[in-house]
């Protein structure tokens, strides 16, 4: 999006205020993640905080970080998560190919 797109009435749908709300939310989310990067005492705290920021500030329903083991099992394991899971993560394949 360019500054030209932010002029009132300049987008196709006429929803400039909605666009600004979304951009503002994205900026707050980025700022909160940057604060977490600076203040986290370790990787675990950083990853959990970023998941929480994405849900609370970014208004995502769910955020998670998983790792894939680079061995023969190729298993995936969720390490950190925040939000309304409702069994979604458990329904994902536990291995990759």
Tab-separated table of C-alpha atoms in Angstrom:
chain	number	residue	atom	x	y	z
A	1	UNK	CA	0.000	0.000	0.000
A	2	UNK	CA	1.332	3.446	-0.882
A	3	UNK	CA	0.626	6.813	0.709
A	4	UNK	CA	-1.508	7.594	-2.342
A	5	UNK	CA	-3.857	4.767	-1.307
A	6	UNK	CA	-4.391	6.352	2.111
A	7	UNK	CA	-6.101	9.479	0.783
A	8	UNK	CA	-9.819	9.566	1.677
A	9	UNK	CA	-11.927	7.854	-0.959
A	10	UNK	CA	-8.901	6.632	-2.883
A	11	UNK	CA	-9.349	2.872	-2.552
A	12	UNK	CA	-11.661	0.788	-4.680
A	13	UNK	CA	-14.189	0.030	-1.916
A	14	UNK	CA	-14.184	3.408	-0.204
A	15	UNK	CA	-13.057	1.768	3.058
A	16	UNK	CA	-10.118	4.040	3.817
A	17	UNK	CA	-10.900	4.162	7.542
A	18	UNK	CA	-11.019	0.340	7.662
A	19	UNK	CA	-7.660	0.204	5.883
A	20	UNK	CA	-6.191	2.615	8.426
A	21	UNK	CA	-7.541	0.554	11.332
A	22	UNK	CA	-5.890	-2.556	9.911
A	23	UNK	CA	-2.618	-0.765	9.255
A	24	UNK	CA	-2.656	0.671	12.766
A	25	UNK	CA	-3.275	-2.795	14.252
A	26	UNK	CA	-0.382	-4.190	12.187
A	27	UNK	CA	1.898	-1.409	13.432
A	28	UNK	CA	0.903	-2.033	17.076
A	29	UNK	CA	1.539	-5.750	16.578
A	30	UNK	CA	4.955	-5.141	15.052
A	31	UNK	CA	5.861	-2.705	17.833
A	32	UNK	CA	4.811	-5.181	20.533
A	33	UNK	CA	6.859	-7.942	18.873
A	34	UNK	CA	9.861	-5.615	18.724
A	35	UNK	CA	9.453	-4.873	22.448
A	36	UNK	CA	9.359	-8.604	23.129
A	37	UNK	CA	12.550	-9.053	21.120
A	38	UNK	CA	14.304	-6.441	23.245
A	39	UNK	CA	12.974	-7.500	26.645
A	40	UNK	CA	12.832	-11.309	26.398
A	41	UNK	CA	15.286	-13.036	28.712
A	42	UNK	CA	15.479	-16.162	26.565
A	43	UNK	CA	14.197	-17.766	23.385
A	44	UNK	CA	11.295	-19.494	25.130
A	45	UNK	CA	9.974	-16.238	26.569
A	46	UNK	CA	10.332	-14.517	23.195
A	47	UNK	CA	8.449	-17.205	21.266
A	48	UNK	CA	5.596	-17.417	23.782
A	49	UNK	CA	5.288	-13.627	23.975
A	50	UNK	CA	5.189	-13.263	20.188
A	51	UNK	CA	2.408	-15.863	19.996
A	52	UNK	CA	0.452	-13.962	22.654
A	53	UNK	CA	1.016	-10.615	20.896
A	54	UNK	CA	-0.257	-12.000	17.594
A	55	UNK	CA	-3.459	-13.150	19.296
A	56	UNK	CA	-4.055	-10.252	21.682
A	57	UNK	CA	-2.820	-7.277	19.643
A	58	UNK	CA	-2.943	-8.626	16.100
A	59	UNK	CA	-6.373	-10.188	16.693
A	60	UNK	CA	-5.439	-13.545	15.181
A	61	UNK	CA	-7.473	-16.457	16.501
A	62	UNK	CA	-4.433	-18.701	16.936
A	63	UNK	CA	-0.649	-18.454	16.725
A	64	UNK	CA	1.890	-21.210	17.270
A	65	UNK	CA	5.533	-22.108	16.801
A	66	UNK	CA	6.498	-25.667	16.027
A	67	UNK	CA	9.734	-27.397	15.194
A	68	UNK	CA	10.414	-30.177	12.773
A	69	UNK	CA	12.920	-32.795	13.849
A	70	UNK	CA	15.464	-33.334	11.123
A	71	UNK	CA	15.824	-37.046	11.692
A	72	UNK	CA	14.182	-40.069	10.110
A	73	UNK	CA	10.901	-39.538	11.961
A	74	UNK	CA	10.435	-36.030	10.504
A	75	UNK	CA	8.086	-35.367	13.419
A	76	UNK	CA	6.713	-31.932	14.214
A	77	UNK	CA	6.221	-30.683	17.732
A	78	UNK	CA	4.364	-27.562	18.876
A	79	UNK	CA	6.512	-25.662	21.338
A	80	UNK	CA	4.539	-22.465	21.943
A	81	UNK	CA	0.975	-21.394	21.250
A	82	UNK	CA	-1.634	-18.815	22.153
A	83	UNK	CA	-5.268	-18.356	21.237
A	84	UNK	CA	-8.317	-20.498	20.658
A	85	UNK	CA	-6.988	-23.857	19.513
A	86	UNK	CA	-10.218	-25.921	19.736
A	87	UNK	CA	-8.289	-28.992	18.600
A	88	UNK	CA	-6.995	-27.453	15.355
A	89	UNK	CA	-3.307	-27.971	16.076
A	90	UNK	CA	-3.925	-31.558	17.119
A	91	UNK	CA	-5.649	-32.220	13.785
A	92	UNK	CA	-2.589	-31.189	11.769
A	93	UNK	CA	-0.259	-33.878	10.399
A	94	UNK	CA	2.470	-34.654	12.921
A	95	UNK	CA	5.075	-35.438	10.270
A	96	UNK	CA	6.225	-33.958	6.992
A	97	UNK	CA	7.554	-35.551	3.824
